[in-house]
Coordinates of C-alpha atoms in Angstrom, one line a residue:
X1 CA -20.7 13.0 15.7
X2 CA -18.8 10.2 17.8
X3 CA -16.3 9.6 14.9
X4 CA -14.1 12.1 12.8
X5 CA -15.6 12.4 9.6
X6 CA -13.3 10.2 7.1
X7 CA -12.6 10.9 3.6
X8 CA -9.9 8.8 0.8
X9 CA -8.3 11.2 -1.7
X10 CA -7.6 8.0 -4.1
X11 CA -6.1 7.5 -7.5
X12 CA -3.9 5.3 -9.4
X13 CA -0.2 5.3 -8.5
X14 CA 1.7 8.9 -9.2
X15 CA -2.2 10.4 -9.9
X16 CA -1.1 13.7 -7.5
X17 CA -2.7 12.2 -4.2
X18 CA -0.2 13.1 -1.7
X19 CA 0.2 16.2 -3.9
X20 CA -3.6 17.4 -3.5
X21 CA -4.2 16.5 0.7
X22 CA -0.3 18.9 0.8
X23 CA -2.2 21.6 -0.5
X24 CA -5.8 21.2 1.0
X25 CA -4.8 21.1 4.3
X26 CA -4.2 25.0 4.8
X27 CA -7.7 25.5 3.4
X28 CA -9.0 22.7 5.8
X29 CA -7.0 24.1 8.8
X30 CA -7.9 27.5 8.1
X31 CA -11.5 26.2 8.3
X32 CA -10.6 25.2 11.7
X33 CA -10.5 21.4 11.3
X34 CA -8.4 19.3 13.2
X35 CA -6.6 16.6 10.4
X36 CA -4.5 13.3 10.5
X37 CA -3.7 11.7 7.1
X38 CA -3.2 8.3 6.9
X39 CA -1.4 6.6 4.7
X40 CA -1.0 3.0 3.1
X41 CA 2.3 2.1 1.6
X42 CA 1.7 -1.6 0.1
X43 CA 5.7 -2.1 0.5
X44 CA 7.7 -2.3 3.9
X45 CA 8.9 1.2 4.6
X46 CA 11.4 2.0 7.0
X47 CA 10.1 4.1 10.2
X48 CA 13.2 6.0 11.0
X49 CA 16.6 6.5 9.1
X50 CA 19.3 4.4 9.5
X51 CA 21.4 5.3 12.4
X52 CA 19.0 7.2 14.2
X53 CA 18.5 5.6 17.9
X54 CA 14.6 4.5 17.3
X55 CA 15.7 3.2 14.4
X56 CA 18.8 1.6 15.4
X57 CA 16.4 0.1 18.2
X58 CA 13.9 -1.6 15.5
X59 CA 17.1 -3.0 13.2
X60 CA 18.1 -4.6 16.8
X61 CA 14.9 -6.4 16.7
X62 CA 12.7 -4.2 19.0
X63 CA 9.4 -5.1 19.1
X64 CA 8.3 -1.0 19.5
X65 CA 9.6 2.0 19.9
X66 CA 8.6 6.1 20.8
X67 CA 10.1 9.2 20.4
X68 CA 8.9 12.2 21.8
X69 CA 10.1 16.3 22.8
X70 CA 7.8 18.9 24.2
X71 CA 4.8 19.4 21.2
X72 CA 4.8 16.1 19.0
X73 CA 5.6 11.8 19.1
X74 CA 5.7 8.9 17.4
X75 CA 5.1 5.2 18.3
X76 CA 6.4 2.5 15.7
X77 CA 5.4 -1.1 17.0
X78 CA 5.5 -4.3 15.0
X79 CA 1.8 -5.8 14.4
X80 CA -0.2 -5.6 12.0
X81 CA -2.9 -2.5 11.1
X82 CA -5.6 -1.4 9.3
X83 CA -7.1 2.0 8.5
X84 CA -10.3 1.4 11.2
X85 CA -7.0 0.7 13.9
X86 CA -4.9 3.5 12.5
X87 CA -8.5 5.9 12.7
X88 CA -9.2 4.9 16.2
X89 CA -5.8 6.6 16.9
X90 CA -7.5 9.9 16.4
X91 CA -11.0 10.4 18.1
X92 CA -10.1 14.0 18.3
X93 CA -9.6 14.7 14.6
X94 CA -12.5 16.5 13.1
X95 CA -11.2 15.2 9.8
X96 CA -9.4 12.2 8.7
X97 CA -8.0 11.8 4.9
X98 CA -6.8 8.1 3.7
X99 CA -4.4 8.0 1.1
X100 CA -5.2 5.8 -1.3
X101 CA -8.0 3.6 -0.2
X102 CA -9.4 3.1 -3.9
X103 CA -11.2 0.3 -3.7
X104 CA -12.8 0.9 -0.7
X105 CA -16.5 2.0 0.7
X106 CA -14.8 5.2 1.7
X107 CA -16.4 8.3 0.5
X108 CA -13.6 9.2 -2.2
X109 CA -12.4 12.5 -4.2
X110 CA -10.4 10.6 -7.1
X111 CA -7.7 12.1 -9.5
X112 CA -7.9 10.9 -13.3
X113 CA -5.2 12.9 -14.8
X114 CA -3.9 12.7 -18.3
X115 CA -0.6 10.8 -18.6
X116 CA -1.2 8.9 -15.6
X117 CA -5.0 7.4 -15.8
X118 CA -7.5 8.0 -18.2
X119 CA -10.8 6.7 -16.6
X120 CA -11.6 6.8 -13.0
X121 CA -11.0 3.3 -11.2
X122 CA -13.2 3.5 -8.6
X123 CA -16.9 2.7 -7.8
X124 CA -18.6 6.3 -8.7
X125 CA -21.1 5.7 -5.9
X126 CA -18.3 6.4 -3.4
X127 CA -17.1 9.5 -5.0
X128 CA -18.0 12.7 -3.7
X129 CA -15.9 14.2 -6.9
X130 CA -14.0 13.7 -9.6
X131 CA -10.7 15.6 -10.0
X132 CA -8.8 15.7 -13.1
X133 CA -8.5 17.6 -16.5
X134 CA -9.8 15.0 -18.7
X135 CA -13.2 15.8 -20.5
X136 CA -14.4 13.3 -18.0
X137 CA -18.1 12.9 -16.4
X138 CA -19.9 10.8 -14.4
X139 CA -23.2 10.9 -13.5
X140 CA -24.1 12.2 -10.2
X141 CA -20.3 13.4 -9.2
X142 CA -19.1 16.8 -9.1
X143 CA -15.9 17.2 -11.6
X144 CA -12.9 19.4 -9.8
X145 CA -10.2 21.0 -11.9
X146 CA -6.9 18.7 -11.7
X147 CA -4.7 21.2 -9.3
X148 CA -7.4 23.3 -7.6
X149 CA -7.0 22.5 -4.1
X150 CA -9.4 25.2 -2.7
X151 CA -12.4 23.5 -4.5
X152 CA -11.0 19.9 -3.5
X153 CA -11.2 21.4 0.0
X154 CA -14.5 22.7 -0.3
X155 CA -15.9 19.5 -1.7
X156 CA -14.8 18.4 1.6
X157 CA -16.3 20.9 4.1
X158 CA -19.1 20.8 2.3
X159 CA -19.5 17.2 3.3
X160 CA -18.1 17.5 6.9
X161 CA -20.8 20.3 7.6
X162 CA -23.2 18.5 6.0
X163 CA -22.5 15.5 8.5
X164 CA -20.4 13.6 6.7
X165 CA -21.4 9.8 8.0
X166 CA -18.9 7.5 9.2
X167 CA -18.7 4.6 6.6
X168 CA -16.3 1.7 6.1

């Protein structure tokens, strides 16, 4: 496969999304995938603290800035993005989860949780399940208990060692 495999964990707003990728990921690692997360935030978030030095650089009015030490960085420049930009920053993930991504062609596991959402909100044909604890189906897509993160993950190898396609 030339691409990681790419998957959105999507839902409405407070549906459990960051939540559910927290607590697949040991069950993905342990699986031996290498995983990035992306995530959309549709407000303007602030890349570094206040009073830290990148981010004293950016409040300055630098265009981009990097921080770095011995295992990890970060680069923060001003332009614009989108997930296929933010995804080419990782040809050597095995496995990349979007955050959101709802109303997308992604292939999708969705949360519908009681409280929060009642019916799912996205186009079934993208889902590969459903995870909630509403008496919920649609035809065609698996249903995951709301909070089991080991079947969530599965859902997910499954479709990575199945050769998950690269769609957008």
């Amino acid at each position: 496969m030339d691409r990681p495999v790419v998957v959105a964990v999507s839902g409405v707003k407070n549906s459990g999304k960051t939540t559910l990728i927290v607590e697949m990921l040991p069950h993905l690692t342990a699986a031996g995938l290498q995983v990035a997360v992306i995530k959309h935030d549709g407000h303007c978030f602030l890349p570094d603290p206040p009073g830290t030095d990148t981010g004293r650089f950016m409040a300055a009015g630098a265009w981009g800035t990097s921080i770095f030490d011995g295992e990890k960085y970060k680069i923060v420049k001003r332009e614009t993005a989108d997930e296929n930009a933010l995804i080419a920053q990782f040809p050597e993930a095995d496995l990349i989860l979007l955050e959101g991504f709802k109303h997308t062609a992604w292939p999708k596991l969705e949360l519908v949780r009681p409280g929060n959402s009642e019916r799912s909100v996205c186009d079934a044909s993208t889902l590969l399940a459903l995870v909630t604890d509403l008496p919920l189906e649609l035809p065609g897509v698996r249903r995951i208990p709301f909070g089991d993160a080991a079947a969530a993950a599965q859902v997910i190898l499954d479709y990575v060692n199945q050769g998950g396609e690269y769609r957008a």
